[in-house]
Coordinates of C-alpha atoms in Angstrom, one line a residue:
X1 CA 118.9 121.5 118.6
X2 CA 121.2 118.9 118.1
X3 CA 125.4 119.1 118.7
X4 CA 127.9 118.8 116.1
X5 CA 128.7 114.8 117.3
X6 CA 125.2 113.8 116.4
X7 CA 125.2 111.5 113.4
X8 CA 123.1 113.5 110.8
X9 CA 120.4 110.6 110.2
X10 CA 119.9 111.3 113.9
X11 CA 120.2 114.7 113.9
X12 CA 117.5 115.4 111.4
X13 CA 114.9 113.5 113.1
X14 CA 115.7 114.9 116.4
X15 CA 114.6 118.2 114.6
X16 CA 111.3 117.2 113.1
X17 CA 108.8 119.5 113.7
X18 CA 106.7 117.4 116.4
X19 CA 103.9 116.2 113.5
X20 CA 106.3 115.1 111.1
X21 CA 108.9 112.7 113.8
X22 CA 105.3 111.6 115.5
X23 CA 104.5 110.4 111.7
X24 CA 108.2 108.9 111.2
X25 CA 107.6 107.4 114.5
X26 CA 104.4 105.9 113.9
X27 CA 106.5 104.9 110.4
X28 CA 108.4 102.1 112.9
X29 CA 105.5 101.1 115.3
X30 CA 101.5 101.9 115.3
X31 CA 101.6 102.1 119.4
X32 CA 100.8 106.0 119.9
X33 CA 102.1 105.4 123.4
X34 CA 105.4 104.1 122.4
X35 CA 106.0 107.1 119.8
X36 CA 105.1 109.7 122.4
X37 CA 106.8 108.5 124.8
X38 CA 110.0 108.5 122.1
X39 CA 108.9 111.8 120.6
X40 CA 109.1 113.5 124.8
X41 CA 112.5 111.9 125.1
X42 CA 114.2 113.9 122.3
X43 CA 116.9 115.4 121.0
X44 CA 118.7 111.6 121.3
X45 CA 122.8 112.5 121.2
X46 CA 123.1 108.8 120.2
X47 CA 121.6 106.3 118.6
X48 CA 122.3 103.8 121.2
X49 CA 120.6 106.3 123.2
X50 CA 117.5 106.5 120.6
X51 CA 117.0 102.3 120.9
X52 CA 117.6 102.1 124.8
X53 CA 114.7 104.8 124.9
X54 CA 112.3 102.4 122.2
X55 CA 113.2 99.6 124.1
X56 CA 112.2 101.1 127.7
X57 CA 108.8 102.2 125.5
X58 CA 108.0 98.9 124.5
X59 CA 108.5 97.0 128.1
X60 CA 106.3 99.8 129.3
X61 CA 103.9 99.1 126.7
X62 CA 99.8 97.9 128.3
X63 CA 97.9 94.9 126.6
X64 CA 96.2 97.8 124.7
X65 CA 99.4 99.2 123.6
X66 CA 100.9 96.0 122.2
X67 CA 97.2 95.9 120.3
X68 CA 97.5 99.0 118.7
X69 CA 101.1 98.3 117.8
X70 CA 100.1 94.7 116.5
X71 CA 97.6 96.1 114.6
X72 CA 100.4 97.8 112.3
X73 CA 101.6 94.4 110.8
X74 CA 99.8 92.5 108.0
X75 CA 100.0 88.9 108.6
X76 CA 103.2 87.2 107.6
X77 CA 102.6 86.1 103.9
X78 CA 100.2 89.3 103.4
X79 CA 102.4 92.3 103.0
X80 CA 100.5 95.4 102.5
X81 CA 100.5 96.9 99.1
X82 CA 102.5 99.3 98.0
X83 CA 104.1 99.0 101.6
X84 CA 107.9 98.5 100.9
X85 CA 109.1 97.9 104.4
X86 CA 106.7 95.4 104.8
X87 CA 107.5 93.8 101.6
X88 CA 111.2 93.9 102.1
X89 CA 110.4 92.9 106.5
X90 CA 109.0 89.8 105.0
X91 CA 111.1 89.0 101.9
X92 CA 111.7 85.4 103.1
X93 CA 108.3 84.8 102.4
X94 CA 108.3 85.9 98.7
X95 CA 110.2 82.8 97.6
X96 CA 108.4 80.8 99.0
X97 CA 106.2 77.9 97.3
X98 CA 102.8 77.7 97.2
X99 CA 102.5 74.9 99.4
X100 CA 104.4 77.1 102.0
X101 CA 102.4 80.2 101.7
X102 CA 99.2 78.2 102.1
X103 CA 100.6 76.4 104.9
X104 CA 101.9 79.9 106.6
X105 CA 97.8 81.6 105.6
X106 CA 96.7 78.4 107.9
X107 CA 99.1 78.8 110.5
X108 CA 98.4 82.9 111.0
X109 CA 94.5 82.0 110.9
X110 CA 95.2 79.2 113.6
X111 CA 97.2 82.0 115.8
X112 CA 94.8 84.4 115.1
X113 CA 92.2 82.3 116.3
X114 CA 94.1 81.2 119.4
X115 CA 95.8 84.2 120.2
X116 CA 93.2 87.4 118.9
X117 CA 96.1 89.1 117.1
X118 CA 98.6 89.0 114.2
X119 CA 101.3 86.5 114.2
X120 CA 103.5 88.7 115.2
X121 CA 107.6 87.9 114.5
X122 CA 110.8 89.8 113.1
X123 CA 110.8 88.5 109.6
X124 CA 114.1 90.2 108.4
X125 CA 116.7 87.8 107.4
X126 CA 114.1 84.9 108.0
X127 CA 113.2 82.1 105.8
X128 CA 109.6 81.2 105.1
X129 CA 110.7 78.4 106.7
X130 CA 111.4 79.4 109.9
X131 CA 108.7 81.8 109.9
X132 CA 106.3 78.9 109.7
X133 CA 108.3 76.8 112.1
X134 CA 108.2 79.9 114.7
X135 CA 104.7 79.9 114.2
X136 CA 104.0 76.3 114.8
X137 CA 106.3 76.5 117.8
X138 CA 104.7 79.5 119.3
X139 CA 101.4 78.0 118.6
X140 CA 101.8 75.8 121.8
X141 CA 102.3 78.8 124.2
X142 CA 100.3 80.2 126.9
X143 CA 99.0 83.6 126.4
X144 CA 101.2 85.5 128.5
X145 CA 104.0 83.8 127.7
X146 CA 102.9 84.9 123.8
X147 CA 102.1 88.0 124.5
X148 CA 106.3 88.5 126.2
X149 CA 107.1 87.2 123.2
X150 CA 105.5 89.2 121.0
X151 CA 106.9 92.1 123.2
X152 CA 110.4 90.8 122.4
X153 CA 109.9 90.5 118.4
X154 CA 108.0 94.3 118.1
X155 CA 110.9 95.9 119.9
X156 CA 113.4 94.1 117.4
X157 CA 111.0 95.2 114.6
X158 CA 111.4 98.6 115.9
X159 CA 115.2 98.8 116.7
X160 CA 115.4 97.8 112.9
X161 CA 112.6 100.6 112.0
X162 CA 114.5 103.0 114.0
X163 CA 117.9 102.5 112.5
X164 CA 116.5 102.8 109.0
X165 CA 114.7 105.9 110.2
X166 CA 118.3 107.5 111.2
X167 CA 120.4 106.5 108.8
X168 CA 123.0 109.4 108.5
X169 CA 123.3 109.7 104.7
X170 CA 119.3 109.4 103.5
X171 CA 116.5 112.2 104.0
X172 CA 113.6 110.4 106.3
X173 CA 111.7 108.3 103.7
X174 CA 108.7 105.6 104.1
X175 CA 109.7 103.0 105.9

């Protein structure tokens, strides 16, 4: 149970039934080590408290973590169907002209061959643009210096996730 000061967004999911905030978790990131580690750490009184926790799961997150979480995101350009978080995470892209989107298909096949995983970036608010210069840019680092930053740009995509996830005025919905 939750107290009274708990927004309700956050009070809600801090009473899930355990199969149904696992799902919401899974929802905001693919990792199963990141949402049980979130899942053990409830109720959250904040949601300051909520991100601090997601952000301490993803830095704690193995090479096979950050796979299974990668593994969650289509390729920037390629939103999954009928997946509106996607489609709305990578919005930028939908403008953008053909010459860009076949320029960005090139660039996540280059990365994918380099790196063995999805480009991986926070796409909200981005252009398709800067997506492709991010990827072009990235495209020159080491691994592990990669693989950090792809650390850093999952646990934004999950802070965002997350606060959509505990909204106080809307029922838990499909991310």
């Amino acid at each position: 149970m939750t107290s009274a000061s708990t927004p309700q967004g956050l009070a809600r999911f801090n009473d899930l039934e355990e199969s149904a905030a696992l799902a919401a978790l899974h929802e905001v990131c693919a990792s199963t080590a990141w949402a049980r580690r979130l899942l053990a750490g409830r109720p959250y009184p904040t949601a300051g408290d909520l991100y601090a926790a997601a952000d301490a799961a993803t830095s704690t997150l193995t090479a096979a973590d950050l796979d299974e979480a990668m593994a969650g995101h289509p390729p920037i350009g390629g939103p999954r169907l009928g997946d509106p978080a996607s489609a709305r995470e990578q919005s930028g892209m939908a403008s953008a002209s053909d010459r860009l989107k076949a320029e960005m298909l090139e660039l996540n096949l280059a990365y994918q061959e380099k790196f063995g995983h999805v480009f991986l970036i926070c796409a909200t608010g981005r252009t398709g643009e800067q997506m492709r210069d991010a990827a072009r840019e990235r495209l020159d680092n080491t691994p592990e210096r990669e693989r950090e930053t792809v650390r850093t740009e999952l646990g934004r995509i999950n802070r965002i996730r997350l606060a959509r996830l505990v909204e106080a005025d809307r029922q838990p919905r499909p991310l």
